[in-house]
Structure formats: C-alpha cells, structure tokens
Amino acid sequence: MSSDGSIRVPAILEKKRDGHALTKSEIDFLIAGYTRGEVPDYQMAAFAMAVYFRGMTDGETTDLTRAMLYSGVVLDLSDLRGPKVDKHSTGGVGDKTSLILAPLVAACGAYVPMISGRALAHSGGTLDKLESIPGFRVGLSLDEFRATLHKHRVSFIGQTKEIAPADKKLYALRDVTATVPCLPLITASIMGKKLSEGIDALILDVKTGDGAFMQRYEDSIALAERMVAIGKGMGKRVAAVITDMNEPTGLMIGNSLEIEESIQALRGEGPKDLVDLSVELSAWMLVLTGLQPALEAGRTKVREALASGAGLEIFKRVIEAQGGDPRVCDDTNRLPHAAKRREIRADEKGFLAQARCRAIGEASMLLGAGRDTVADVVDPGVGIVLGRKVGDAVDRGDVLATLHYNDEARLDRALIRLNGAFVVSQDRTVRPPLVLKVIE
Ligand code: URA
C-alpha cells in the first residue's frame, strides 16, 4: 500500500515475493486490473512466479478463486429443466475423457455446460482438440452457448471476454512462464472457470504421477481437497477422484488424433483404459446430480448410452451446432492429418514397463501440438500414436510409437525428447487401479 493508502502492484508483488499473505482487496485489485488490461503481463508473470515459490494460504486461494470467478459473469442456467453438471481434469497426456463423457452424460439426462482450456505445457487442451474438427467454433456467444445447451444438452466453449476472462489471460501466460504446476494457481484457474458455468455439480479428475502437474501423490490430494472445499463452500455438489497419469490415457496424443480416438470410444471401439475412465467419471456425474442412486447404477446407464450409440449421436449434433463438420464421426479421414510418419521400435523382447508420460506429452508439443509462446498456432494433425500400453508383451522390432509430423526439425527435437521414454523389462508391470482415491 502506498503512503496515500492506495494499492500499488509493485507493493503486492514485493509482499508475495517475501512470502507474506495478501489481503482480499489486494488480490481483487490485481485480478480486476489484469482483466481490464491495466496490469501488464510482465507484472502478472512476476506475480505467478512469486506464488509458485511462496504459495498461498487456504484463505488467499479462496480469495483468488473468487476474484477469477467474478472477473466475468456467472451464468444463470436455471431455465434448463434438469441437473447441470461438469467435469474438469487437472491436465494430462492423451486425456480426452471430456469429449466422450459430455455426450454420454447428456444422453443419460443431464445438461453439460463445458468451459474448457487450451493445451497447457505438456498437457493437451479440449479447446485445441475440438478446433481440429474442420469448422468447429469454441468462441460461441453466450446466446449461442445457451441455445446449443437447450437443444443438445451439451456445449463446449472456452473462457471469453464475459466468462472467466482473467483465467483466459492468466492461463495463457502461465503456459509460457513455467508457472503451471502450482496448487493455488491451478485451483483458482479450474474452480474460477467451473463455478461460472451455472452448474449444480462437478467431478474433478485430479491427476497424479509423471505426466501430471502435481506429480507427487500427496500434492494431488492437497489440490483435490482444496478444490472440493471451495466448490462445496459455494454450494455445489463436488467430488474429486485421484487418477494415475504415469502413462498417457488411451493410445493417441495430439489434437485431431484425440478427436479420432474419442469418436472410436463413442463407437464402442476405444482402448480399455480410456473407456473405463470415461465411464467412471460419467457415473460420478450421474450420482452427484442425483440422476442415479449409486455408482454401479451410473456405470450401467452410461454403458447403455455407449452401446446404443446415443452418445455418438449427441456428439455429432453438437459438432454440427458449433459449426463443425459432423461427418468426421462417420469418417475420421475428414480430420486433418500430418503428412509424415516415423516409428519407434522395441530393440528387445519383454513387457512394456514404462511409457514416460511427461516426455511423450512434451514430444507431442514439440511436434507442434502445443505452444512455446502465447502467439504460437498449434498444428492440428501432429502427435503420437502408441503401439503398446504398459504391461503389454513386446517383441523385438514391435512398434512402440508412431510420430505423426510435418516438419523434420520438429521431429528431430521430439525424437531427442523421447530418448529413453519407452522402457521394456523382463517382468510384467502391474497397472495401477483406475481410481487411486476419492475425495468427497
Ligand atoms: N486446467 C486448468 O483449467 N487450469 C490449470 O491451471 C490446470 C489445468
């Protein structure tokens, strides 16, 4: 605070740099100023780095979440007659469950107003994936968002000038300033967005392990507990599942590749880990909304929507409603594909013991699926297709991964990053359970 009593940004930065707790007024001042464009990116980047090193108290984290939430409008969706529910993941590699569960849960009777993010560091983003569908618009107006929800029970948008605008800017800044893996910043980013959606219930998929932002199990639990506490404090039904991110989810990593695999999953042909996780999260969504009495009943209902094709039909209609080409659901060749392929093969026989998740996510990003600077444009067709999952038997010469690429220089960087990423051993690795812990 300056001598005349007014708040100054350098003083806020100094206070956080030196490890002191900020007041609600200081946090509100900073986030409101940043949203209006009065606080420049360089000061906000310094703030993010100070929080990264110094952390925040639970009270500061709640204040930051509220400031992010009220940087824009909070949607009133009370005119939708039915429960409104969403899911958010803390970020992973090949984690495309949102695309599968949103239409499935809609097919089971809930509304899913989904506000998502873009690729962040080595993890993918739902918005970038959806934009790889020719014509698909994530930048809907609020009226268009509402109309799509009314008609199809699902709509996907990003943060806008109206909804969670502070997160739109800060998310992009954190992505390129090495300030993503930070409990208070992740909490405020996710809960600020999700609480603005006008939902009744929320399931959080908190990732842990090598490919997660919170790599240590205890940190993932702390993140889950904070987010659940904030959500409940705002009157929502919220639960979090802690899930393993030591290998990518499914087999495909990259924007259009992940759309392709989501379509396969909605056709009932997806890889088991991806389908099981999507069903589990969907079942939680149905239980939290009260549409199903218990998880087992939820799972049965979701599997029915999968088997009948009802989920795929809704996905197709939502793609069309948001300007995309729905024919991709019948023919995934209509999605953009990279021009070239390079295979990585096993040089010994055994079992796949590790597919290092972070390295694979970073390699996909280096191929062009993610960003190095705020201004970078992602390449929709590039990515990595895995040939084996952890625990699978491998013969010498088997394809462990195929890189889909357009640019030789990018391929070279990705191959260097993948050096040692696939480990074959003589013993079969036991895969961890689907859900490691539930926080309610
Ligand atoms: N997902 C988000 O929306 N925000 C984060 O900070 C991390 C993951």
Short mmCIF file of C-alpha atoms and ligand atoms in Angstrom, two decimals:
data_model
loop_
_atom_site.label_atom_id
_atom_site.label_comp_id
_atom_site.label_asym_id
_atom_site.label_seq_id
_atom_site.Cartn_x
_atom_site.Cartn_y
_atom_site.Cartn_z
CA MET A 1 0.00 0.00 0.00
CA SER A 2 1.37 3.47 -0.84
CA SER A 3 1.59 6.39 1.62
CA ASP A 4 -1.78 7.78 0.40
CA GLY A 5 -3.46 4.44 1.17
CA SER A 6 -3.89 3.29 -2.45
CA ILE A 7 -2.85 -0.21 -3.52
CA ARG A 8 0.17 -0.48 -5.86
CA VAL A 9 1.03 -3.55 -7.92
CA PRO A 10 4.81 -3.49 -7.17
CA ALA A 11 3.98 -3.50 -3.44
CA ILE A 12 1.72 -6.55 -3.90
CA LEU A 13 4.49 -8.32 -5.81
CA GLU A 14 7.04 -7.44 -3.15
CA LYS A 15 4.74 -8.76 -0.40
CA LYS A 16 4.19 -12.09 -2.13
CA ARG A 17 7.86 -12.33 -3.16
CA ASP A 18 8.78 -12.06 0.53
CA GLY A 19 6.31 -14.78 1.50
CA HIS A 20 3.53 -12.75 3.14
CA ALA A 21 -0.20 -13.40 2.74
CA LEU A 22 -2.13 -10.95 0.53
CA THR A 23 -5.41 -9.42 1.59
CA LYS A 24 -8.65 -9.93 -0.31
CA SER A 25 -8.53 -6.28 -1.51
CA GLU A 26 -5.01 -6.73 -2.88
CA ILE A 27 -5.98 -9.91 -4.75
CA ASP A 28 -9.18 -8.31 -6.11
CA PHE A 29 -7.24 -5.21 -7.18
CA LEU A 30 -4.64 -7.26 -9.05
CA ILE A 31 -7.07 -9.59 -10.84
CA ALA A 32 -9.51 -6.80 -11.75
CA GLY A 33 -6.64 -4.63 -13.04
CA TYR A 34 -5.24 -7.53 -15.07
CA THR A 35 -8.64 -8.32 -16.56
CA ARG A 36 -9.12 -4.68 -17.62
CA GLY A 37 -5.64 -4.64 -19.21
CA GLU A 38 -4.27 -2.15 -16.69
CA VAL A 39 -1.85 -4.62 -15.08
CA PRO A 40 0.59 -5.72 -17.81
CA ASP A 41 1.64 -9.32 -18.49
CA TYR A 42 5.14 -8.74 -17.07
CA GLN A 43 3.75 -7.85 -13.64
CA MET A 44 1.30 -10.75 -13.74
CA ALA A 45 4.10 -13.13 -14.75
CA ALA A 46 6.09 -11.91 -11.73
CA PHE A 47 3.02 -12.48 -9.54
CA ALA A 48 2.57 -16.04 -10.86
CA MET A 49 6.23 -16.83 -10.23
CA ALA A 50 6.08 -15.38 -6.70
CA VAL A 51 3.00 -17.52 -5.94
CA TYR A 52 4.77 -20.53 -7.47
CA PHE A 53 7.63 -20.15 -4.99
CA ARG A 54 5.80 -18.79 -1.96
CA GLY A 55 2.40 -20.48 -2.24
CA MET A 56 -0.83 -19.12 -0.78
CA THR A 57 -2.81 -19.78 2.38
CA ASP A 58 -6.19 -21.50 2.03
CA GLY A 59 -7.85 -18.11 2.57
CA GLU A 60 -5.79 -16.46 -0.19
CA THR A 61 -6.54 -19.35 -2.56
CA THR A 62 -10.27 -18.94 -1.92
CA ASP A 63 -9.99 -15.16 -2.47
CA LEU A 64 -8.04 -15.71 -5.69
CA THR A 65 -10.64 -18.22 -6.94
CA ARG A 66 -13.48 -15.79 -6.22
CA ALA A 67 -11.60 -12.94 -7.92
CA MET A 68 -11.10 -15.12 -11.02
CA LEU A 69 -14.75 -16.22 -10.93
CA TYR A 70 -16.12 -12.68 -10.61
CA SER A 71 -13.74 -11.31 -13.28
CA GLY A 72 -16.66 -12.20 -15.58
CA VAL A 73 -20.29 -13.21 -15.46
CA VAL A 74 -21.69 -16.19 -13.61
CA LEU A 75 -24.13 -17.93 -15.90
CA ASP A 76 -27.68 -18.42 -14.75
CA LEU A 77 -28.88 -21.63 -16.38
CA SER A 78 -31.89 -22.08 -14.10
CA ASP A 79 -34.16 -22.10 -17.16
CA LEU A 80 -32.72 -25.50 -18.15
CA ARG A 81 -35.05 -28.06 -16.61
CA GLY A 82 -32.68 -30.72 -15.35
CA PRO A 83 -29.45 -31.08 -13.44
CA LYS A 84 -26.37 -29.31 -14.77
CA VAL A 85 -23.04 -31.00 -14.22
CA ASP A 86 -19.47 -30.79 -15.49
CA LYS A 87 -16.12 -32.49 -15.13
CA HIS A 88 -12.64 -31.00 -15.12
CA SER A 89 -9.26 -32.63 -15.20
CA THR A 90 -6.14 -31.05 -13.77
CA GLY A 91 -4.39 -31.88 -17.03
CA GLY A 92 -2.79 -34.92 -18.55
CA VAL A 93 -1.41 -36.51 -21.68
CA GLY A 94 -3.89 -38.12 -24.07
CA ASP A 95 -6.61 -37.17 -21.60
CA LYS A 96 -9.64 -36.80 -23.84
CA THR A 97 -12.36 -38.04 -21.49
CA SER A 98 -14.27 -34.71 -21.63
CA LEU A 99 -15.10 -35.34 -25.28
CA ILE A 100 -16.51 -38.76 -24.51
CA LEU A 101 -18.27 -38.23 -21.21
CA ALA A 102 -20.04 -34.95 -22.04
CA PRO A 103 -22.27 -36.51 -24.75
CA LEU A 104 -22.69 -39.72 -22.73
CA VAL A 105 -23.87 -37.88 -19.61
CA ALA A 106 -26.17 -35.74 -21.77
CA ALA A 107 -27.62 -38.92 -23.23
CA CYS A 108 -28.35 -40.02 -19.64
CA GLY A 109 -30.42 -36.91 -18.88
CA ALA A 110 -28.08 -34.17 -17.56
CA TYR A 111 -27.01 -30.88 -19.07
CA VAL A 112 -23.25 -30.43 -19.55
CA PRO A 113 -22.21 -26.78 -20.00
CA MET A 114 -18.49 -27.24 -20.51
CA ILE A 115 -15.99 -24.37 -20.28
CA SER A 116 -12.59 -25.77 -21.15
CA GLY A 117 -8.99 -24.69 -21.61
CA ARG A 118 -6.31 -24.92 -24.24
CA ALA A 119 -3.13 -27.01 -24.24
CA LEU A 120 -1.08 -26.18 -21.18
CA ALA A 121 2.64 -27.01 -21.02
CA HIS A 122 2.97 -30.73 -21.93
CA SER A 123 -0.77 -31.44 -21.45
CA GLY A 124 -3.43 -31.18 -24.13
CA GLY A 125 -6.45 -28.86 -24.08
CA THR A 126 -10.05 -29.68 -25.00
CA LEU A 127 -10.45 -26.44 -26.99
CA ASP A 128 -7.46 -27.11 -29.25
CA LYS A 129 -8.67 -30.66 -29.81
CA LEU A 130 -12.18 -29.52 -30.78
CA GLU A 131 -10.81 -26.84 -33.09
CA SER A 132 -9.07 -29.56 -35.11
CA ILE A 133 -12.55 -30.55 -36.36
CA PRO A 134 -12.98 -28.54 -39.58
CA GLY A 135 -15.20 -25.51 -38.90
CA PHE A 136 -15.70 -26.14 -35.15
CA ARG A 137 -16.15 -22.90 -33.17
CA VAL A 138 -15.34 -22.77 -29.46
CA GLY A 139 -15.82 -18.99 -29.37
CA LEU A 140 -19.63 -19.05 -29.21
CA SER A 141 -21.56 -16.07 -27.92
CA LEU A 142 -23.39 -16.69 -24.65
CA ASP A 143 -26.68 -16.83 -26.55
CA GLU A 144 -25.30 -19.47 -28.90
CA PHE A 145 -23.92 -21.42 -25.93
CA ARG A 146 -27.33 -21.38 -24.26
CA ALA A 147 -29.13 -22.34 -27.48
CA THR A 148 -26.80 -25.32 -28.05
CA LEU A 149 -27.27 -26.44 -24.46
CA HIS A 150 -31.05 -26.17 -24.71
CA LYS A 151 -31.16 -28.20 -27.87
CA HIS A 152 -28.42 -30.82 -27.36
CA ARG A 153 -27.74 -30.73 -23.60
CA VAL A 154 -24.00 -30.19 -24.24
CA SER A 155 -21.96 -27.26 -25.41
CA PHE A 156 -18.21 -26.68 -25.36
CA ILE A 157 -16.73 -23.20 -25.10
CA GLY A 158 -13.59 -21.52 -23.87
CA GLN A 159 -13.07 -18.66 -21.46
CA THR A 160 -14.35 -15.50 -23.15
CA LYS A 161 -14.47 -11.75 -22.55
CA GLU A 162 -17.58 -12.50 -20.46
CA ILE A 163 -16.82 -15.84 -18.80
CA ALA A 164 -13.71 -16.20 -16.61
CA PRO A 165 -11.76 -13.58 -18.63
CA ALA A 166 -8.99 -13.43 -16.02
CA ASP A 167 -8.34 -17.15 -16.50
CA LYS A 168 -8.25 -16.73 -20.27
CA LYS A 169 -5.29 -14.36 -19.93
CA LEU A 170 -3.53 -15.87 -16.94
CA TYR A 171 -3.81 -19.44 -18.26
CA ALA A 172 -2.02 -18.45 -21.49
CA LEU A 173 0.63 -16.53 -19.54
CA ARG A 174 1.31 -19.40 -17.10
CA ASP A 175 1.66 -21.78 -20.02
CA VAL A 176 4.75 -19.96 -21.27
CA THR A 177 6.26 -18.80 -17.96
CA ALA A 178 6.76 -22.19 -16.23
CA THR A 179 4.15 -21.36 -13.60
CA VAL A 180 1.57 -24.07 -14.27
CA PRO A 181 2.37 -26.61 -11.51
CA CYS A 182 1.20 -24.54 -8.57
CA LEU A 183 -1.66 -25.53 -6.26
CA PRO A 184 -3.29 -22.09 -5.69
CA LEU A 185 -3.00 -21.12 -9.37
CA ILE A 186 -4.46 -24.42 -10.60
CA THR A 187 -7.24 -24.26 -8.03
CA ALA A 188 -8.23 -20.69 -8.95
CA SER A 189 -7.98 -21.42 -12.67
CA ILE A 190 -10.15 -24.53 -12.57
CA MET A 191 -12.68 -23.52 -9.93
CA GLY A 192 -12.94 -19.93 -11.22
CA LYS A 193 -13.97 -21.29 -14.64
CA LYS A 194 -16.17 -24.09 -13.41
CA LEU A 195 -18.10 -22.09 -10.83
CA SER A 196 -19.02 -19.56 -13.51
CA GLU A 197 -20.84 -22.23 -15.53
CA GLY A 198 -24.08 -22.24 -13.57
CA ILE A 199 -23.65 -25.93 -12.67
CA ASP A 200 -25.12 -27.84 -9.72
CA ALA A 201 -22.41 -30.49 -9.54
CA LEU A 202 -18.82 -31.10 -10.59
CA ILE A 203 -16.48 -34.08 -10.71
CA LEU A 204 -12.78 -33.28 -10.63
CA ASP A 205 -10.27 -35.69 -12.14
CA VAL A 206 -7.06 -34.89 -10.28
CA LYS A 207 -4.10 -36.47 -11.99
CA THR A 208 -1.03 -37.74 -10.19
CA GLY A 209 2.30 -39.07 -11.41
CA ASP A 210 4.90 -38.28 -14.04
CA GLY A 211 2.54 -36.65 -16.58
CA ALA A 212 0.52 -34.65 -14.03
CA PHE A 213 1.20 -31.07 -12.93
CA MET A 214 1.09 -32.28 -9.33
CA GLN A 215 3.41 -35.25 -9.69
CA ARG A 216 3.51 -36.28 -6.02
CA TYR A 217 0.50 -38.18 -4.70
CA GLU A 218 0.26 -36.04 -1.51
CA ASP A 219 0.26 -32.82 -3.60
CA SER A 220 -2.54 -34.18 -5.80
CA ILE A 221 -4.58 -34.97 -2.70
CA ALA A 222 -3.96 -31.48 -1.29
CA LEU A 223 -5.09 -29.97 -4.61
CA ALA A 224 -8.20 -32.15 -4.68
CA GLU A 225 -9.10 -31.28 -1.09
CA ARG A 226 -8.75 -27.55 -1.72
CA MET A 227 -10.87 -27.62 -4.87
CA VAL A 228 -13.57 -29.76 -3.28
CA ALA A 229 -13.66 -27.47 -0.21
CA ILE A 230 -14.01 -24.35 -2.37
CA GLY A 231 -16.72 -25.91 -4.53
CA LYS A 232 -18.71 -27.08 -1.53
CA GLY A 233 -18.24 -23.67 0.09
CA MET A 234 -20.01 -22.23 -2.96
CA GLY A 235 -22.95 -24.61 -2.51
CA LYS A 236 -22.08 -27.15 -5.24
CA ARG A 237 -22.00 -30.94 -5.06
CA VAL A 238 -18.36 -31.70 -5.77
CA ALA A 239 -16.14 -34.77 -5.56
CA ALA A 240 -12.64 -35.50 -6.82
CA VAL A 241 -11.08 -38.73 -7.98
CA ILE A 242 -7.31 -39.09 -7.97
CA THR A 243 -6.20 -40.97 -11.09
CA ASP A 244 -2.87 -42.19 -12.37
CA MET A 245 -1.01 -40.19 -15.04
CA ASN A 246 2.18 -42.22 -15.29
CA GLU A 247 1.32 -43.23 -18.84
CA PRO A 248 -0.87 -41.43 -21.40
CA THR A 249 -4.59 -42.16 -21.41
CA GLY A 250 -5.54 -44.25 -24.43
CA LEU A 251 -3.19 -44.60 -27.38
CA MET A 252 -3.45 -41.28 -29.22
CA ILE A 253 -1.88 -37.93 -28.24
CA GLY A 254 -2.35 -34.77 -30.33
CA ASN A 255 -5.35 -32.70 -31.31
CA SER A 256 -7.10 -34.39 -34.25
CA LEU A 257 -5.71 -37.76 -33.15
CA GLU A 258 -7.53 -37.36 -29.84
CA ILE A 259 -10.77 -36.46 -31.61
CA GLU A 260 -10.34 -39.61 -33.69
CA GLU A 261 -9.84 -41.76 -30.58
CA SER A 262 -12.82 -40.14 -28.83
CA ILE A 263 -15.01 -41.00 -31.80
CA GLN A 264 -13.71 -44.57 -31.68
CA ALA A 265 -14.56 -44.69 -27.97
CA LEU A 266 -18.08 -43.35 -28.57
CA ARG A 267 -18.49 -46.06 -31.23
CA GLY A 268 -17.61 -48.61 -28.54
CA GLU A 269 -14.17 -49.28 -30.04
CA GLY A 270 -11.90 -47.26 -27.74
CA PRO A 271 -8.97 -48.52 -25.67
CA LYS A 272 -9.99 -50.02 -22.34
CA ASP A 273 -8.29 -47.51 -20.03
CA LEU A 274 -9.86 -44.55 -21.84
CA VAL A 275 -13.33 -46.08 -21.96
CA ASP A 276 -13.24 -47.25 -18.33
CA LEU A 277 -12.14 -43.83 -17.05
CA SER A 278 -14.77 -42.04 -19.15
CA VAL A 279 -17.48 -44.38 -17.83
CA GLU A 280 -16.31 -43.96 -14.24
CA LEU A 281 -16.30 -40.15 -14.40
CA SER A 282 -19.69 -40.16 -16.14
CA ALA A 283 -21.11 -42.43 -13.45
CA TRP A 284 -19.88 -39.98 -10.80
CA MET A 285 -21.58 -37.14 -12.67
CA LEU A 286 -24.88 -39.01 -12.67
CA VAL A 287 -24.59 -39.79 -8.96
CA LEU A 288 -23.63 -36.21 -8.00
CA THR A 289 -26.64 -34.85 -9.86
CA GLY A 290 -28.94 -37.40 -8.21
CA LEU A 291 -29.90 -38.88 -11.60
CA GLN A 292 -28.59 -42.26 -10.42
CA PRO A 293 -28.61 -43.58 -6.87
CA ALA A 294 -25.17 -45.20 -6.87
CA LEU A 295 -22.03 -45.62 -8.95
CA GLU A 296 -22.87 -49.11 -10.19
CA ALA A 297 -26.27 -47.96 -11.49
CA GLY A 298 -24.49 -44.96 -13.08
CA ARG A 299 -21.96 -47.18 -14.82
CA THR A 300 -24.72 -49.41 -16.22
CA LYS A 301 -26.65 -46.41 -17.53
CA VAL A 302 -23.55 -44.91 -19.19
CA ARG A 303 -22.55 -48.23 -20.77
CA GLU A 304 -26.07 -48.41 -22.25
CA ALA A 305 -25.65 -44.94 -23.79
CA LEU A 306 -22.33 -46.10 -25.21
CA ALA A 307 -23.70 -49.35 -26.62
CA SER A 308 -26.78 -47.74 -28.18
CA GLY A 309 -24.71 -45.06 -29.96
CA ALA A 310 -26.73 -42.32 -28.17
CA GLY A 311 -23.52 -40.58 -27.00
CA LEU A 312 -22.02 -40.54 -30.50
CA GLU A 313 -25.26 -39.16 -31.93
CA ILE A 314 -25.22 -36.25 -29.45
CA PHE A 315 -21.53 -35.56 -30.17
CA LYS A 316 -22.33 -35.40 -33.89
CA ARG A 317 -25.20 -32.98 -33.35
CA VAL A 318 -23.12 -30.72 -31.08
CA ILE A 319 -20.30 -30.63 -33.65
CA GLU A 320 -22.82 -29.53 -36.26
CA ALA A 321 -24.41 -26.95 -33.93
CA GLN A 322 -20.99 -25.41 -33.26
CA GLY A 323 -20.15 -25.07 -36.98
CA GLY A 324 -18.05 -28.25 -37.32
CA ASP A 325 -18.26 -30.99 -39.89
CA PRO A 326 -20.31 -33.80 -38.26
CA ARG A 327 -19.23 -36.24 -40.98
CA VAL A 328 -15.93 -36.71 -39.08
CA CYS A 329 -17.92 -39.04 -36.79
CA ASP A 330 -18.54 -41.42 -39.71
CA ASP A 331 -15.24 -40.89 -41.47
CA THR A 332 -12.29 -39.74 -39.37
CA ASN A 333 -10.23 -39.27 -42.58
CA ARG A 334 -12.02 -35.93 -42.79
CA LEU A 335 -9.96 -34.76 -39.79
CA PRO A 336 -6.62 -33.07 -40.52
CA HIS A 337 -3.68 -35.49 -40.56
CA ALA A 338 0.05 -34.87 -40.56
CA ALA A 339 1.86 -35.67 -43.79
CA LYS A 340 4.65 -37.88 -42.43
CA ARG A 341 5.19 -40.79 -40.01
CA ARG A 342 8.20 -42.07 -38.03
CA GLU A 343 8.10 -45.25 -35.98
CA ILE A 344 9.93 -46.05 -32.76
CA ARG A 345 10.52 -49.79 -32.39
CA ALA A 346 11.44 -52.05 -29.48
CA ASP A 347 15.00 -53.30 -29.51
CA GLU A 348 14.32 -56.17 -27.14
CA LYS A 349 11.61 -58.68 -26.21
CA GLY A 350 9.77 -58.42 -22.89
CA PHE A 351 6.96 -56.29 -21.44
CA LEU A 352 6.47 -52.55 -21.70
CA ALA A 353 7.38 -51.32 -18.20
CA GLN A 354 7.20 -47.55 -18.75
CA ALA A 355 5.87 -45.10 -21.34
CA ARG A 356 7.16 -41.89 -19.75
CA CYS A 357 4.17 -39.66 -19.84
CA ARG A 358 5.74 -36.23 -19.49
CA ALA A 359 8.34 -36.95 -22.18
CA ILE A 360 5.60 -38.17 -24.54
CA GLY A 361 3.47 -35.06 -23.85
CA GLU A 362 6.47 -32.78 -24.39
CA ALA A 363 7.43 -34.60 -27.58
CA SER A 364 3.90 -34.14 -28.93
CA MET A 365 4.13 -30.45 -28.01
CA LEU A 366 7.50 -30.21 -29.80
CA LEU A 367 5.92 -31.71 -32.92
CA GLY A 368 3.54 -28.71 -32.84
CA ALA A 369 0.52 -29.92 -30.83
CA GLY A 370 1.16 -27.30 -28.09
CA ARG A 371 2.67 -23.83 -27.72
CA ASP A 372 6.03 -22.29 -26.78
CA THR A 373 4.76 -18.70 -26.78
CA VAL A 374 1.31 -17.17 -26.36
CA ALA A 375 1.24 -16.33 -30.09
CA ASP A 376 2.06 -19.86 -31.35
CA VAL A 377 -0.54 -21.61 -33.50
CA VAL A 378 -0.97 -25.35 -32.90
CA ASP A 379 -0.65 -27.86 -35.71
CA PRO A 380 -3.92 -29.86 -35.53
CA GLY A 381 -2.73 -33.06 -37.21
CA VAL A 382 0.55 -33.83 -35.45
CA GLY A 383 1.02 -36.11 -32.44
CA ILE A 384 1.96 -39.57 -31.29
CA VAL A 385 0.15 -42.90 -31.55
CA LEU A 386 1.27 -45.51 -29.04
CA GLY A 387 1.66 -49.10 -30.19
CA ARG A 388 1.69 -50.65 -26.71
CA LYS A 389 0.38 -49.90 -23.21
CA VAL A 390 2.31 -50.52 -20.01
CA GLY A 391 2.14 -54.23 -19.14
CA ASP A 392 1.73 -55.37 -22.78
CA ALA A 393 4.03 -58.04 -24.18
CA VAL A 394 6.56 -56.67 -26.68
CA ASP A 395 8.61 -58.46 -29.34
CA ARG A 396 11.87 -57.13 -30.66
CA GLY A 397 11.02 -54.82 -33.60
CA ASP A 398 7.43 -54.11 -32.47
CA VAL A 399 6.24 -50.53 -32.99
CA LEU A 400 6.07 -48.78 -29.60
CA ALA A 401 5.01 -45.41 -31.01
CA THR A 402 4.40 -43.67 -34.33
CA LEU A 403 5.14 -39.96 -34.57
CA HIS A 404 2.83 -38.02 -36.90
CA TYR A 405 4.70 -34.92 -38.06
CA ASN A 406 5.00 -32.25 -40.73
CA ASP A 407 8.39 -30.66 -40.01
CA GLU A 408 11.74 -32.52 -39.93
CA ALA A 409 13.36 -30.09 -37.45
CA ARG A 410 10.46 -30.56 -35.05
CA LEU A 411 10.69 -34.34 -35.50
CA ASP A 412 14.38 -34.26 -34.51
CA ARG A 413 13.60 -32.36 -31.29
CA ALA A 414 10.73 -34.73 -30.44
CA LEU A 415 12.90 -37.82 -31.04
CA ILE A 416 15.57 -36.45 -28.70
CA ARG A 417 12.90 -35.87 -26.05
CA LEU A 418 11.65 -39.44 -26.47
CA ASN A 419 15.08 -40.93 -25.93
CA GLY A 420 14.61 -43.48 -23.12
CA ALA A 421 10.87 -42.79 -22.83
CA PHE A 422 9.87 -46.41 -23.54
CA VAL A 423 11.29 -48.99 -21.17
CA VAL A 424 10.99 -52.73 -21.84
CA SER A 425 11.66 -55.15 -18.99
CA GLN A 426 11.55 -58.89 -18.45
CA ASP A 427 8.87 -58.66 -15.73
CA ARG A 428 5.27 -57.66 -16.40
CA THR A 429 4.42 -54.35 -14.68
CA VAL A 430 1.13 -54.35 -12.82
CA ARG A 431 -1.00 -51.36 -13.83
CA PRO A 432 -2.41 -49.22 -11.00
CA PRO A 433 -6.16 -49.22 -10.26
CA LEU A 434 -8.36 -46.83 -12.25
CA VAL A 435 -9.14 -44.60 -9.27
CA LEU A 436 -6.50 -44.27 -6.55
CA LYS A 437 -8.59 -42.27 -4.10
CA VAL A 438 -11.87 -40.39 -3.84
CA ILE A 439 -12.20 -37.05 -2.02
CA GLU A 440 -15.78 -36.07 -1.17
N1 URA B 1 -6.51 -26.97 -16.02
C1 URA B 1 -6.93 -25.70 -15.87
O1 URA B 1 -8.03 -25.33 -16.31
N2 URA B 1 -6.14 -24.84 -15.22
C2 URA B 1 -4.94 -25.20 -14.72
O2 URA B 1 -4.28 -24.37 -14.13
C3 URA B 1 -4.50 -26.54 -14.88
C4 URA B 1 -5.31 -27.41 -15.54
#
